[in-house]
Amino acid sequence: MNKDNSESQDTRAGLIDHPLVGQYVQNIKSNSWFAQTPVGNHNYPIDIGAPGKAPTAVQIDSMIKLLAHLPDIIASSNLPEAPTNEWMIKHPDYRLVNARISVLYLYEDGSFYVCLNAYPEDDWSPTFEIFPDFKVKEAAWDV
């Protein structure tokens, strides 16, 4: 960040410093930005993104509000704890509500896409498309 508290470009890595997310990457083609940063009370990095040239406080606040509701959202989705019986036998302790968040994207219309971590070696990931009012649009185990 430069002296006037605005963004500065790190030309070596294509990263832009920002007070809300640390550093982010701007995708000019899709008019969106992406960052890997902790959000809300999650103390691990989450891949986040949203439309626009740079992260805004409104966008980050929307993400924090969503994350506060995420356990209830997951429960209301009725998504099974495992994609297959074989997977469940292999990972008997896995619970959706305890899974780390891998990806969180805020769309222009205020809806969200959330992908939870599972076991990468098994290729399955639980994903959620969520309306702006935090109701589940779609939940699935994706490969």
Coordinates of N, CA and C in Angstrom, one line a residue:
M1 N 0.8 -1.2 0.0 CA 0.0 0.0 0.0 C 0.9 1.2 0.0
N2 N 0.5 2.3 -0.7 CA 1.3 3.5 -0.7 C 0.8 4.4 0.4
K3 N 1.5 5.6 0.5 CA 1.3 6.5 1.7 C -0.1 7.0 1.8
D4 N -0.8 7.2 0.8 CA -2.2 7.7 0.9 C -3.2 6.6 1.1
N5 N -2.8 5.4 1.5 CA -3.7 4.3 1.9 C -4.5 3.8 0.8
S6 N -4.0 4.0 -0.4 CA -4.7 3.4 -1.6 C -3.9 2.2 -2.1
E7 N -4.5 1.5 -3.1 CA -3.9 0.3 -3.6 C -2.6 0.6 -4.3
S8 N -1.7 -0.4 -4.3 CA -0.5 -0.3 -5.1 C -0.2 -1.6 -5.8
Q9 N 0.3 -1.5 -7.0 CA 0.5 -2.7 -7.8 C 1.9 -3.3 -7.5
D10 N 1.9 -4.6 -7.3 CA 3.1 -5.4 -7.2 C 3.4 -6.0 -8.5
T11 N 4.2 -5.3 -9.3 CA 4.4 -5.7 -10.7 C 5.1 -7.1 -10.9
R12 N 5.8 -7.5 -9.8 CA 6.5 -8.8 -10.0 C 5.5 -10.0 -10.0
A13 N 4.4 -9.9 -9.3 CA 3.5 -11.1 -9.2 C 2.1 -10.8 -9.8
G14 N 1.9 -9.6 -10.2 CA 0.6 -9.2 -10.7 C -0.4 -9.0 -9.6
L15 N 0.1 -8.9 -8.3 CA -0.8 -8.8 -7.2 C -0.9 -7.3 -6.8
I16 N -2.1 -6.9 -6.4 CA -2.4 -5.5 -6.0 C -2.6 -5.6 -4.5
D17 N -1.9 -4.7 -3.7 CA -2.1 -4.6 -2.3 C -3.5 -3.9 -2.0
H18 N -4.2 -4.4 -1.0 CA -5.5 -3.8 -0.7 C -5.7 -4.0 0.8
P19 N -6.2 -3.0 1.5 CA -6.4 -3.1 3.0 C -7.5 -4.1 3.4
L20 N -8.4 -4.4 2.6 CA -9.5 -5.4 3.0 C -9.1 -6.9 2.8
V21 N -8.2 -7.2 1.8 CA -7.9 -8.6 1.5 C -6.4 -8.9 1.5
G22 N -5.6 -7.9 1.8 CA -4.2 -8.2 1.7 C -3.7 -7.9 0.3
Q23 N -3.8 -8.9 -0.6 CA -3.5 -8.7 -2.0 C -4.6 -9.4 -2.8
Y24 N -4.8 -8.9 -4.0 CA -5.7 -9.5 -4.9 C -5.2 -9.4 -6.3
V25 N -5.9 -10.2 -7.2 CA -5.6 -10.2 -8.6 C -6.8 -9.7 -9.3
Q26 N -6.6 -8.8 -10.3 CA -7.7 -8.2 -11.0 C -7.8 -9.0 -12.4
N27 N -9.0 -9.4 -12.8 CA -9.2 -10.0 -14.1 C -9.9 -9.0 -14.9
I28 N -9.2 -8.3 -15.8 CA -9.8 -7.3 -16.6 C -10.8 -7.8 -17.6
K29 N -10.5 -9.0 -18.1 CA -11.5 -9.6 -19.1 C -12.9 -9.8 -18.5
S30 N -12.9 -10.3 -17.3 CA -14.2 -10.6 -16.7 C -14.7 -9.6 -15.7
N31 N -13.9 -8.5 -15.6 CA -14.2 -7.4 -14.7 C -14.5 -7.9 -13.3
S32 N -13.5 -8.7 -12.8 CA -13.7 -9.3 -11.5 C -12.3 -9.3 -10.8
W33 N -12.3 -9.6 -9.5 CA -11.1 -9.7 -8.7 C -11.1 -11.0 -7.9
F34 N -10.0 -11.5 -7.5 CA -9.8 -12.7 -6.8 C -8.7 -12.5 -5.7
A35 N -8.9 -13.1 -4.6 CA -7.9 -13.0 -3.5 C -8.0 -14.3 -2.7
Q36 N -6.9 -14.6 -2.0 CA -6.9 -15.7 -1.0 C -6.6 -15.1 0.3
T37 N -7.6 -15.1 1.2 CA -7.5 -14.4 2.5 C -8.5 -15.0 3.5
P38 N -8.2 -14.9 4.7 CA -9.2 -15.2 5.7 C -10.4 -14.3 5.6
V39 N -11.6 -14.8 5.9 CA -12.8 -13.9 5.9 C -13.6 -14.2 7.2
G40 N -14.0 -13.1 7.8 CA -14.8 -13.2 9.0 C -14.0 -13.8 10.1
N41 N -14.6 -14.8 10.8 CA -13.9 -15.4 11.9 C -13.2 -16.7 11.4
H42 N -13.1 -16.9 10.1 CA -12.3 -18.1 9.6 C -10.9 -17.7 9.5
N43 N -10.0 -18.4 10.2 CA -8.6 -18.0 10.3 C -7.7 -18.8 9.3
Y44 N -8.3 -19.2 8.2 CA -7.5 -19.8 7.2 C -7.9 -19.1 5.8
P45 N -7.0 -19.1 4.9 CA -7.3 -18.5 3.6 C -8.4 -19.2 2.8
I46 N -9.3 -18.3 2.3 CA -10.4 -18.8 1.4 C -10.2 -18.1 0.1
D47 N -10.4 -18.8 -1.0 CA -10.3 -18.2 -2.3 C -11.6 -17.4 -2.5
I48 N -11.6 -16.1 -2.6 CA -12.8 -15.3 -2.7 C -12.7 -14.5 -4.0
G49 N -13.8 -14.1 -4.5 CA -13.9 -13.2 -5.6 C -15.2 -12.6 -5.8
A50 N -15.3 -11.5 -6.6 CA -16.5 -10.8 -6.9 C -16.3 -9.9 -8.1
P51 N -17.4 -9.4 -8.7 CA -17.3 -8.5 -9.8 C -16.6 -7.2 -9.4
G52 N -16.1 -6.5 -10.3 CA -15.5 -5.2 -10.1 C -14.0 -5.2 -10.2
K53 N -13.5 -4.0 -10.2 CA -12.0 -3.8 -10.3 C -11.3 -4.1 -9.0
A54 N -11.9 -4.0 -7.9 CA -11.2 -4.2 -6.6 C -12.3 -4.6 -5.6
P55 N -11.8 -5.2 -4.5 CA -12.7 -5.6 -3.4 C -13.3 -4.3 -2.7
T56 N -14.6 -4.4 -2.3 CA -15.2 -3.3 -1.6 C -15.7 -3.8 -0.2
A57 N -15.8 -2.9 0.7 CA -16.3 -3.2 2.0 C -17.7 -3.9 2.0
V58 N -18.5 -3.4 1.1 CA -19.9 -4.0 0.9 C -19.8 -5.5 0.5
Q59 N -18.9 -5.8 -0.4 CA -18.7 -7.2 -0.8 C -18.2 -8.0 0.3
I60 N -17.2 -7.6 1.0 CA -16.6 -8.4 2.1 C -17.7 -8.5 3.2
D61 N -18.4 -7.5 3.5 CA -19.5 -7.6 4.5 C -20.5 -8.6 4.1
S62 N -20.9 -8.7 2.8 CA -21.8 -9.7 2.4 C -21.3 -11.1 2.5
M63 N -20.0 -11.2 2.3 CA -19.4 -12.6 2.4 C -19.4 -13.0 3.9
I64 N -19.1 -12.0 4.8 CA -19.0 -12.3 6.2 C -20.4 -12.7 6.7
K65 N -21.5 -12.0 6.2 CA -22.8 -12.3 6.6 C -23.2 -13.7 6.1
L66 N -22.8 -14.0 4.9 CA -23.1 -15.4 4.4 C -22.5 -16.4 5.2
L67 N -21.2 -16.2 5.6 CA -20.5 -17.2 6.3 C -21.1 -17.4 7.7
A68 N -21.6 -16.4 8.3 CA -22.3 -16.5 9.6 C -23.5 -17.4 9.5
H69 N -24.2 -17.5 8.3 CA -25.4 -18.3 8.1 C -25.0 -19.6 7.5
L70 N -23.8 -19.9 7.1 CA -23.5 -21.1 6.3 C -23.8 -22.4 7.0
P71 N -23.6 -22.6 8.3 CA -24.0 -23.8 8.9 C -25.5 -24.1 8.7
D72 N -26.4 -23.1 8.9 CA -27.8 -23.3 8.6 C -28.1 -23.5 7.2
I73 N -27.4 -22.9 6.3 CA -27.6 -23.0 4.9 C -27.3 -24.5 4.5
I74 N -26.1 -25.0 5.0 CA -25.7 -26.4 4.7 C -26.8 -27.3 5.2
A75 N -27.3 -27.1 6.4 CA -28.3 -28.0 7.0 C -29.6 -28.0 6.2
S76 N -30.0 -26.8 5.7 CA -31.2 -26.7 5.0 C -31.1 -27.3 3.5
S77 N -29.9 -27.5 3.1 CA -29.7 -28.0 1.7 C -30.1 -29.4 1.5
N78 N -30.1 -30.2 2.6 CA -30.3 -31.6 2.6 C -29.3 -32.4 1.7
L79 N -28.1 -31.8 1.5 CA -27.1 -32.5 0.8 C -26.5 -33.6 1.6
P80 N -26.4 -34.8 1.1 CA -25.9 -35.9 1.9 C -24.4 -35.6 2.3
E81 N -24.1 -36.2 3.4 CA -22.7 -36.1 4.0 C -21.6 -36.6 3.1
A82 N -22.0 -37.5 2.1 CA -21.0 -38.1 1.2 C -21.7 -38.3 -0.2
P83 N -20.9 -38.2 -1.2 CA -21.4 -38.4 -2.6 C -21.8 -39.8 -2.9
T84 N -21.1 -40.8 -2.3 CA -21.4 -42.2 -2.5 C -21.2 -43.0 -1.2
N85 N -21.8 -44.2 -1.2 CA -21.6 -45.0 0.0 C -20.1 -45.4 0.2
E86 N -19.4 -45.6 -0.9 CA -18.0 -46.0 -0.9 C -17.2 -44.8 -0.3
W87 N -17.5 -43.6 -0.7 CA -16.8 -42.5 -0.2 C -17.1 -42.3 1.3
M88 N -18.3 -42.6 1.8 CA -18.6 -42.5 3.2 C -17.9 -43.5 4.0
I89 N -17.7 -44.7 3.5 CA -16.9 -45.7 4.2 C -15.5 -45.3 4.3
K90 N -15.0 -44.7 3.2 CA -13.6 -44.3 3.2 C -13.3 -43.1 4.1
H91 N -14.3 -42.2 4.3 CA -14.1 -41.0 5.1 C -15.3 -40.9 6.1
P92 N -15.4 -41.8 7.1 CA -16.5 -41.8 8.0 C -16.7 -40.6 8.9
D93 N -15.6 -39.9 9.1 CA -15.6 -38.7 10.0 C -15.9 -37.4 9.3
Y94 N -16.1 -37.4 8.0 CA -16.3 -36.1 7.3 C -17.7 -35.6 7.6
R95 N -17.8 -34.3 7.9 CA -19.1 -33.7 8.1 C -19.1 -32.3 7.3
L96 N -20.1 -32.1 6.5 CA -20.2 -30.9 5.7 C -20.1 -29.6 6.6
V97 N -20.7 -29.6 7.7 CA -20.8 -28.4 8.6 C -19.4 -28.1 9.2
N98 N -18.5 -29.1 9.2 CA -17.2 -28.9 9.8 C -16.1 -28.6 8.7
A99 N -16.5 -28.8 7.4 CA -15.5 -28.6 6.3 C -15.1 -27.2 6.2
R100 N -13.8 -27.1 5.8 CA -13.3 -25.8 5.5 C -13.9 -25.3 4.1
I101 N -13.9 -24.0 4.0 CA -14.4 -23.4 2.8 C -13.3 -23.2 1.9
S102 N -13.4 -23.7 0.7 CA -12.4 -23.6 -0.3 C -12.5 -22.3 -1.2
V103 N -13.8 -22.1 -1.7 CA -14.1 -21.0 -2.6 C -15.3 -20.3 -2.2
L104 N -15.3 -19.0 -2.3 CA -16.5 -18.2 -2.0 C -16.5 -17.1 -3.1
Y105 N -17.6 -17.1 -3.9 CA -17.7 -16.1 -4.9 C -19.0 -15.4 -4.8
L106 N -19.0 -14.0 -4.8 CA -20.2 -13.2 -4.8 C -20.5 -12.7 -6.2
Y107 N -21.7 -13.1 -6.7 CA -22.1 -12.6 -8.0 C -22.6 -11.2 -8.0
E108 N -22.7 -10.6 -9.1 CA -23.2 -9.2 -9.3 C -24.7 -9.1 -8.7
D109 N -25.5 -10.1 -8.9 CA -26.9 -10.1 -8.4 C -27.0 -10.3 -6.9
G110 N -25.9 -10.5 -6.2 CA -25.9 -10.7 -4.7 C -26.0 -12.2 -4.3
S111 N -26.0 -13.1 -5.3 CA -26.0 -14.5 -5.0 C -24.6 -15.0 -4.8
F112 N -24.4 -16.2 -4.3 CA -23.1 -16.7 -3.9 C -22.9 -18.1 -4.5
Y113 N -21.6 -18.4 -4.7 CA -21.2 -19.8 -4.9 C -20.2 -20.2 -3.8
V114 N -20.4 -21.3 -3.2 CA -19.5 -21.8 -2.1 C -19.1 -23.2 -2.5
C115 N -17.8 -23.5 -2.4 CA -17.3 -24.8 -2.5 C -16.5 -25.2 -1.2
L116 N -16.9 -26.3 -0.7 CA -16.2 -26.8 0.6 C -15.1 -27.7 0.2
N117 N -14.1 -27.8 1.1 CA -13.0 -28.7 1.0 C -13.5 -30.1 1.3
A118 N -13.1 -31.1 0.6 CA -13.3 -32.5 1.0 C -12.0 -33.2 1.0
Y119 N -11.9 -34.2 0.2 CA -10.6 -35.0 0.1 C -10.2 -34.9 -1.4
P120 N -9.3 -34.0 -1.7 CA -8.9 -33.8 -3.1 C -8.5 -35.0 -3.9
E121 N -7.9 -36.0 -3.2 CA -7.5 -37.2 -3.9 C -8.8 -38.0 -4.4
D122 N -9.9 -37.7 -3.9 CA -11.2 -38.4 -4.3 C -12.0 -37.6 -5.4
D123 N -11.6 -36.4 -5.7 CA -12.2 -35.6 -6.7 C -13.5 -35.0 -6.4
W124 N -14.1 -35.3 -5.3 CA -15.5 -34.8 -5.0 C -15.4 -33.6 -4.1
S125 N -16.3 -32.6 -4.4 CA -16.4 -31.4 -3.6 C -17.8 -31.0 -3.5
P126 N -18.3 -30.7 -2.2 CA -19.6 -30.2 -2.1 C -19.7 -28.7 -2.5
T127 N -20.7 -28.4 -3.3 CA -20.8 -27.0 -3.8 C -22.3 -26.5 -3.5
F128 N -22.4 -25.2 -3.3 CA -23.7 -24.6 -3.0 C -23.8 -23.3 -3.8
E129 N -25.0 -23.2 -4.5 CA -25.3 -21.9 -5.1 C -26.4 -21.4 -4.2
I130 N -26.2 -20.1 -3.8 CA -27.0 -19.6 -2.7 C -27.6 -18.2 -3.2
F131 N -28.9 -18.0 -3.0 CA -29.6 -16.8 -3.3 C -29.1 -15.7 -2.3
P132 N -29.3 -14.4 -2.7 CA -29.0 -13.3 -1.8 C -29.6 -13.3 -0.4
D133 N -30.8 -14.0 -0.3 CA -31.4 -14.1 1.0 C -31.0 -15.3 1.8
F134 N -29.9 -15.9 1.3 CA -29.2 -17.1 2.0 C -30.0 -18.4 1.9
K135 N -30.9 -18.5 1.0 CA -31.6 -19.7 0.7 C -30.9 -20.5 -0.4
V136 N -30.9 -21.8 -0.3 CA -30.1 -22.6 -1.2 C -30.8 -22.7 -2.6
K137 N -30.1 -22.3 -3.6 CA -30.6 -22.5 -5.0 C -30.3 -23.9 -5.4
E138 N -29.1 -24.4 -5.2 CA -28.7 -25.7 -5.6 C -27.5 -26.2 -4.7
A139 N -27.6 -27.4 -4.4 CA -26.4 -28.0 -3.6 C -26.1 -29.4 -4.3
A140 N -24.8 -29.6 -4.4 CA -24.5 -30.9 -5.1 C -23.0 -31.3 -4.7
W141 N -22.8 -32.5 -4.9 CA -21.4 -33.0 -4.8 C -20.9 -33.0 -6.3
D142 N -19.9 -32.2 -6.5 CA -19.4 -32.1 -7.9 C -18.0 -32.7 -8.0
V143 N -17.7 -33.3 -9.2 CA -16.4 -33.9 -9.5 C -15.6 -32.8 -10.2

